[in-house]
mmCIF file of C-alpha atoms in Angstrom:
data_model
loop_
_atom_site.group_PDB
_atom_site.id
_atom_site.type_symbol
_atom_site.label_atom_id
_atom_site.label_comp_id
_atom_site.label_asym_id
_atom_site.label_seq_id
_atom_site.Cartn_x
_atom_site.Cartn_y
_atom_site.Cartn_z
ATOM 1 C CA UNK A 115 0.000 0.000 0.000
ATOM 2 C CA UNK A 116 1.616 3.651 -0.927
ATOM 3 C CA UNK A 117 0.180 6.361 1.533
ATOM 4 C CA UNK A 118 -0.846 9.594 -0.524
ATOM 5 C CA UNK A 119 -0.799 11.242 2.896
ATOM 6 C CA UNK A 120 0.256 11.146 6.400
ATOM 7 C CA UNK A 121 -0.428 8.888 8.277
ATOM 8 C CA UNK A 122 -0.005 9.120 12.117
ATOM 9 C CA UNK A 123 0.852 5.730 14.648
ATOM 10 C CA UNK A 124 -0.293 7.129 18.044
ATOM 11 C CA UNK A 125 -1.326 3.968 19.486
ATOM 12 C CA UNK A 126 0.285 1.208 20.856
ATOM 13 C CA UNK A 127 -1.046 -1.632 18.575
ATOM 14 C CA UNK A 128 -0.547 0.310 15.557
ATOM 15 C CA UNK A 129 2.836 1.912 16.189
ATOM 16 C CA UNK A 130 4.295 -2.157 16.429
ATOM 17 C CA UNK A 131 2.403 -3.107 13.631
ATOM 18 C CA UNK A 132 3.978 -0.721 11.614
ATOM 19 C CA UNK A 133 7.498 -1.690 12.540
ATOM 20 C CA UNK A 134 6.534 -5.470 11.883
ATOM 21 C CA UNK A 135 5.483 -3.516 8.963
ATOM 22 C CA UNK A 136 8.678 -1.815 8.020
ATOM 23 C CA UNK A 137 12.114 -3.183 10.032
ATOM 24 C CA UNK A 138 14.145 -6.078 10.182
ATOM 25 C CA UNK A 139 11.752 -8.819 12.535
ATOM 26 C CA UNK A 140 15.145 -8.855 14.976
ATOM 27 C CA UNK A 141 14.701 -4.969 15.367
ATOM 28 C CA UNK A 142 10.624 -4.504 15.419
ATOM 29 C CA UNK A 143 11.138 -4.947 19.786
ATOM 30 C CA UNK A 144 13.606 -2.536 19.885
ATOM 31 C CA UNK A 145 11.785 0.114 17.862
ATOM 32 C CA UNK A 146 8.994 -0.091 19.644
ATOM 33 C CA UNK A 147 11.047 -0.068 23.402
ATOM 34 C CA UNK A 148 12.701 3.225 22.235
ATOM 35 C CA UNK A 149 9.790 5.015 21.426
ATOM 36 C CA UNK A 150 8.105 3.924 24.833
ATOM 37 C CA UNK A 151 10.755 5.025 26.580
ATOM 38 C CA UNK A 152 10.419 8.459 25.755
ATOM 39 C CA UNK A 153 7.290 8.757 23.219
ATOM 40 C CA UNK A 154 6.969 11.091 20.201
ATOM 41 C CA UNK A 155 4.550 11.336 17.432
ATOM 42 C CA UNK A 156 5.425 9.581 14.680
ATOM 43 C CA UNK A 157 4.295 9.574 11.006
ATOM 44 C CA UNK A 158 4.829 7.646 7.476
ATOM 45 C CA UNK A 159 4.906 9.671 4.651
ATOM 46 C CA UNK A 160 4.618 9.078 1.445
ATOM 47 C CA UNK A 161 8.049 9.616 -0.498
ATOM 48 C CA UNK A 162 9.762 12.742 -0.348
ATOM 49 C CA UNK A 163 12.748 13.108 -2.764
ATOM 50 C CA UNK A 164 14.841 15.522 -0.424
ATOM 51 C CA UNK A 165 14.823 13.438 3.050
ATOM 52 C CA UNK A 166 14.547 10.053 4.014
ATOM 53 C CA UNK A 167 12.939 10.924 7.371
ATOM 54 C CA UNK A 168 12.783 14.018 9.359
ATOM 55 C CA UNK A 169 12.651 15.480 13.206
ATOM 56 C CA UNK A 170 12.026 19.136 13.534
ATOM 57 C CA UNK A 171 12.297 20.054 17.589
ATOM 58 C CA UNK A 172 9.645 22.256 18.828
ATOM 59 C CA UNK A 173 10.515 23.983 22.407
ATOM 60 C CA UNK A 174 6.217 25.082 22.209
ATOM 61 C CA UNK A 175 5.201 21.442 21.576
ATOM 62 C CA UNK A 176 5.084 18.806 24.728
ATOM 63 C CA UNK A 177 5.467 16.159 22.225
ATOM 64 C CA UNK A 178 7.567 16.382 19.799
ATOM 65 C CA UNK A 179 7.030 14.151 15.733
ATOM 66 C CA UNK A 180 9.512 12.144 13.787
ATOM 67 C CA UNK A 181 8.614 11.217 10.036
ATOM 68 C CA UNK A 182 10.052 8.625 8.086
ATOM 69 C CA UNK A 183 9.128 7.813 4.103
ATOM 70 C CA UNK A 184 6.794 5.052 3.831
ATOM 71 C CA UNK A 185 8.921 3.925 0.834
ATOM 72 C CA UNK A 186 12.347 2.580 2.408
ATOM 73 C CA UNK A 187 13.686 -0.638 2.564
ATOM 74 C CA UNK A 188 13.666 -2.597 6.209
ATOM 75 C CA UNK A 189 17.744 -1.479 6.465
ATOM 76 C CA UNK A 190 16.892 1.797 5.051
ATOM 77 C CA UNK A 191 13.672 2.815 7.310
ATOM 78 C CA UNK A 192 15.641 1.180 10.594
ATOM 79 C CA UNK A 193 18.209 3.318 10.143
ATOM 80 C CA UNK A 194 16.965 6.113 9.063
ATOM 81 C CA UNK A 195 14.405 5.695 12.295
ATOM 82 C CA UNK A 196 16.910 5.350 14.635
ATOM 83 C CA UNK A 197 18.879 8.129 13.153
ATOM 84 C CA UNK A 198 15.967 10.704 13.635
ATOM 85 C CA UNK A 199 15.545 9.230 17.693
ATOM 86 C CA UNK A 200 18.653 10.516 18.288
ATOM 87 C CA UNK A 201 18.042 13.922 16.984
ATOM 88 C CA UNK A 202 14.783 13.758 19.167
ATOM 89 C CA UNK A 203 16.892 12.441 22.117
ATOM 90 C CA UNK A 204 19.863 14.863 21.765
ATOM 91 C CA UNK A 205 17.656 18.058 21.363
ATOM 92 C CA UNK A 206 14.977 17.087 24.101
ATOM 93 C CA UNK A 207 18.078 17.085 26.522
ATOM 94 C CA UNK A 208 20.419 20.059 24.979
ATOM 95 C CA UNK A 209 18.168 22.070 23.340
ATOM 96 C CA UNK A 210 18.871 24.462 20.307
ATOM 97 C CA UNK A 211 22.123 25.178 21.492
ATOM 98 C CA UNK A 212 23.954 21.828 19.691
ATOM 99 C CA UNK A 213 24.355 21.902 16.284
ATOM 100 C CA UNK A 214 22.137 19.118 14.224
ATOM 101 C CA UNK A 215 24.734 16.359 13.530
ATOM 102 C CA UNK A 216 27.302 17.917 16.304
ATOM 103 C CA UNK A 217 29.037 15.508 19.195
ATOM 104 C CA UNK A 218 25.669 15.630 21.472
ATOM 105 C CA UNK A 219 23.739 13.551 18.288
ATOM 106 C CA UNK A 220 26.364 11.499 17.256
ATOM 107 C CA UNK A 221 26.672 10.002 20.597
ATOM 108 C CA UNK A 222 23.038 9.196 20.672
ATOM 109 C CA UNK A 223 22.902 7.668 17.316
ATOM 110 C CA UNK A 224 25.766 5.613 18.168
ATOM 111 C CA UNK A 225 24.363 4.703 21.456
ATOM 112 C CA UNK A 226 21.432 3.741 19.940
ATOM 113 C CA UNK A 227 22.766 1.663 16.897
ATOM 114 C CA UNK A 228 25.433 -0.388 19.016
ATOM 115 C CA UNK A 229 22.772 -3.242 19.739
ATOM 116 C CA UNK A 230 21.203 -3.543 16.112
ATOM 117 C CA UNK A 231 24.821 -3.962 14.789
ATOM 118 C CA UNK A 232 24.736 -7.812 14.229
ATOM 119 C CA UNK A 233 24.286 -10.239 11.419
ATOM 120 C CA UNK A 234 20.496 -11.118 13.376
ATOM 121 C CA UNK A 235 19.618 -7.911 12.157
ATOM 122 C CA UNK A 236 21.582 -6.607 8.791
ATOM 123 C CA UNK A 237 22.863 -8.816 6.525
ATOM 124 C CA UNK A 238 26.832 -8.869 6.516
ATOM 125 C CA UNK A 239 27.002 -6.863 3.185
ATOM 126 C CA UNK A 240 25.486 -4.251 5.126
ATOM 127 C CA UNK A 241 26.734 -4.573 8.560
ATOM 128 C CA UNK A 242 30.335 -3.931 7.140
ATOM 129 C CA UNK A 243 30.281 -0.963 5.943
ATOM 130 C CA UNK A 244 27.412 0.007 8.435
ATOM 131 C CA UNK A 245 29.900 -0.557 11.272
ATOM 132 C CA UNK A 246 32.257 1.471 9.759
ATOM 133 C CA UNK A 247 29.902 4.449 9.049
ATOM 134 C CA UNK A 248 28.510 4.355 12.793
ATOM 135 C CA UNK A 249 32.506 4.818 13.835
ATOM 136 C CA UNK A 250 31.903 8.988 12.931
ATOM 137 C CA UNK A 251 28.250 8.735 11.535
ATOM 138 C CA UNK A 252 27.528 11.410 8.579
ATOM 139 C CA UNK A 253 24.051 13.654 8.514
ATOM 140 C CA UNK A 254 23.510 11.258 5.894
ATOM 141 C CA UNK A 255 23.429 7.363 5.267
ATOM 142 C CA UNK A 256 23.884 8.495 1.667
ATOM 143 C CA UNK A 257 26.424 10.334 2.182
ATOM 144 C CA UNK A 258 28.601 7.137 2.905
ATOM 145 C CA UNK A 259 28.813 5.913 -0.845
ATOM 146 C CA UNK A 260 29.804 1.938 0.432
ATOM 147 C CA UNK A 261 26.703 1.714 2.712
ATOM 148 C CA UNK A 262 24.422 3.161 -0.133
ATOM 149 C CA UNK A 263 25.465 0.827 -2.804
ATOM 150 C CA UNK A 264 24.791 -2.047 -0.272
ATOM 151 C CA UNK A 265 21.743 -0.375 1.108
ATOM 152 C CA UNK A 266 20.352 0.167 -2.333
ATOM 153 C CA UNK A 267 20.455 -3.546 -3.229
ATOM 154 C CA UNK A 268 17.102 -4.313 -0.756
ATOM 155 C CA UNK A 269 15.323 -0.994 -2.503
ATOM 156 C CA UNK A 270 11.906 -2.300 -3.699
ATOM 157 C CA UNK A 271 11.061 0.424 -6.097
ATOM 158 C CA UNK A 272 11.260 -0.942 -10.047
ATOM 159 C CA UNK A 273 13.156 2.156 -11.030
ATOM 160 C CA UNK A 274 16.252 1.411 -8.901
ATOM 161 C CA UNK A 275 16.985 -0.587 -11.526
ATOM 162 C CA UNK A 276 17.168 1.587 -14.143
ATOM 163 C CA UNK A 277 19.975 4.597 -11.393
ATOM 164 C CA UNK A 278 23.497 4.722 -11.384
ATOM 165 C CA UNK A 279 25.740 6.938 -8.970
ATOM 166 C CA UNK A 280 27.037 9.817 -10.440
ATOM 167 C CA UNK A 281 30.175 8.458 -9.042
ATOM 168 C CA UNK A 282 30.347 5.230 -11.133
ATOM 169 C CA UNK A 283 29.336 7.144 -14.658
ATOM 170 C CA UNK A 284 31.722 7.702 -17.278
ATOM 171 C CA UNK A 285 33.109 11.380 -17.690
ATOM 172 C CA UNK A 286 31.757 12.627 -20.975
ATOM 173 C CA UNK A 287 28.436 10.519 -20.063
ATOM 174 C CA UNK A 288 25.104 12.085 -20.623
ATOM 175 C CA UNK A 289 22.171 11.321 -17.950
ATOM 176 C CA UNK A 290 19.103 13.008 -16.577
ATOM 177 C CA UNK A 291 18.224 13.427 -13.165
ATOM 178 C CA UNK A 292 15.145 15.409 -12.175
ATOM 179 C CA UNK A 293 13.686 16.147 -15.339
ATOM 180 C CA UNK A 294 17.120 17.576 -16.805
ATOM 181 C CA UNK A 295 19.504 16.136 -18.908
ATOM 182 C CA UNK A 296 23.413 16.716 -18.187
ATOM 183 C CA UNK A 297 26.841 15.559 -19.261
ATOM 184 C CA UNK A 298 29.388 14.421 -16.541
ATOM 185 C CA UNK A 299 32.694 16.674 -16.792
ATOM 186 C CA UNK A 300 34.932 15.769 -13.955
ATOM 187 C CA UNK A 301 34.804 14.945 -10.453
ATOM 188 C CA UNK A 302 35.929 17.920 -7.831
ATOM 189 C CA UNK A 303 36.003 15.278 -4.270
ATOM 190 C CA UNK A 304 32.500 14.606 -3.286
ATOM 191 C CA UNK A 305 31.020 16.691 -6.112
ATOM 192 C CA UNK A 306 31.015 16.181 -10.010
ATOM 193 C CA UNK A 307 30.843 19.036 -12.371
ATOM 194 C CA UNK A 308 28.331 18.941 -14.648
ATOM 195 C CA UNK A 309 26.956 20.510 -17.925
ATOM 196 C CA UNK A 310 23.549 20.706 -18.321
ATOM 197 C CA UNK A 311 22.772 20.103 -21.909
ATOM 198 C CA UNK A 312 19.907 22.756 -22.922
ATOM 199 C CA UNK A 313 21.170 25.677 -20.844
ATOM 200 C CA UNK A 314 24.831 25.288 -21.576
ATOM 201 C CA UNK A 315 24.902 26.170 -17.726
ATOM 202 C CA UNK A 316 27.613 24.165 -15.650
ATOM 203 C CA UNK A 317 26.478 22.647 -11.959
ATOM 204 C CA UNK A 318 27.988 20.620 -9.246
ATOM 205 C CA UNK A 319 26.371 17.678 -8.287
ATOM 206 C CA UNK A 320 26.587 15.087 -5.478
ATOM 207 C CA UNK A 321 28.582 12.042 -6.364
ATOM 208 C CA UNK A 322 26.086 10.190 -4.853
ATOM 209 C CA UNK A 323 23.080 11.371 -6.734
ATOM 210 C CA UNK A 324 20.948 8.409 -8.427
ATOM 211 C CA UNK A 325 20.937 9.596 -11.785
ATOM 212 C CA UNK A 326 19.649 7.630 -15.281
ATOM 213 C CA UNK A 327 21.474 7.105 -18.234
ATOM 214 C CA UNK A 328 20.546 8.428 -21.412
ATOM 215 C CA UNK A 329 21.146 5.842 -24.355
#
């Protein structure tokens, strides 16, 4: 079932069905013990194509909402869940003071992720790379190129099929992403410049972007 809109889990029953729903089996417990712990609203979306999940803190709200895209693989969605928790966690106890992905989070999202890091829950592909990442996690999953290419392997949508990484095309490669069509100059570290083809205009782009070739 897609979701055209948001829809919220604010009881028990349904906030563990959706995790049977949406994790790893080994992980749907733990989900579910976190977020009793210290409860927030929480909401599946339907896909958004600029965040995999989101927590905005409110100091004028007593209870404060974590979103995650309805869309995501089990890795993906745990992740990305447990990701947003420690935003909630780090800014219920700091505040606005800490930056977003500063020292305070990072130690909550590693905190957090220590007991799902095992083979019962991600498959070894994954853990790899994952236990890597987690050693100085980025405000990003995606922004960890080795954990994306594994992560994108359990995607379920049809057009995964059809991406590529900006990183692994060809310089001199032509590919559209968003509507536009481009040609792939040269990479500049994390960025590739670009040329888009019907403005003449040059742009840099992630590496990381999912982009589609043109044949």
């Amino acid at each position: 079932m897609i979701y055209s809109y948001i829809r919220p889990v604010n009881r028990d029953q349904n906030f563990y069905e959706a995790f049977e729903k949406h994790v790893p089996k080994g992980a749907v417990n733990y989900c579910f013990d976190i977020w009793k712990e210290d409860p927030f609203n929480f909401y599946i979306t339907k896909e958004r194509n600029t965040k995999l999940g989101d927590f905005r803190y409110r100091r004028d709200k007593k209870v404060q909402t974590i979103t995650i895209n309805h869309n995501l693989n089990p890795y993906q969605f745990l992740i990305t869940y447990v990701h947003e928790v420690a935003h909630y966690r780090a800014f219920t106890k700091f505040g606005l003071s800490i930056k977003p992905h500063g020292l305070e989070w990072k130690k909550y999202f590693q905190e957090l992720m220590e007991p799902l890091l095992d083979v019962s829950i991600f498959p070894r592909d994954v853990l790899i790379p994952l236990k890597r990442h987690m050693m100085n996690p980025k405000a990003s999953s995606g922004a960890d190129f080795f954990l994306m290419v594994e992560l994108r392997k359990f995607d379920r949508s049809e057009k995964s099929d059809e991406l590529q990484y900006l990183q692994q095309v060809k310089k001199g490669t032509q590919f559209e992403i968003q509507g536009r069509l481009f040609e792939k100059l040269e990479t500049r570290r994390t960025r590739v410049l670009c040329l888009e083809v019907n403005s003449g205009k040059k742009y840099l782009i992630s590496s990381h972007a999912e982009v589609k070739i043109k044949n």
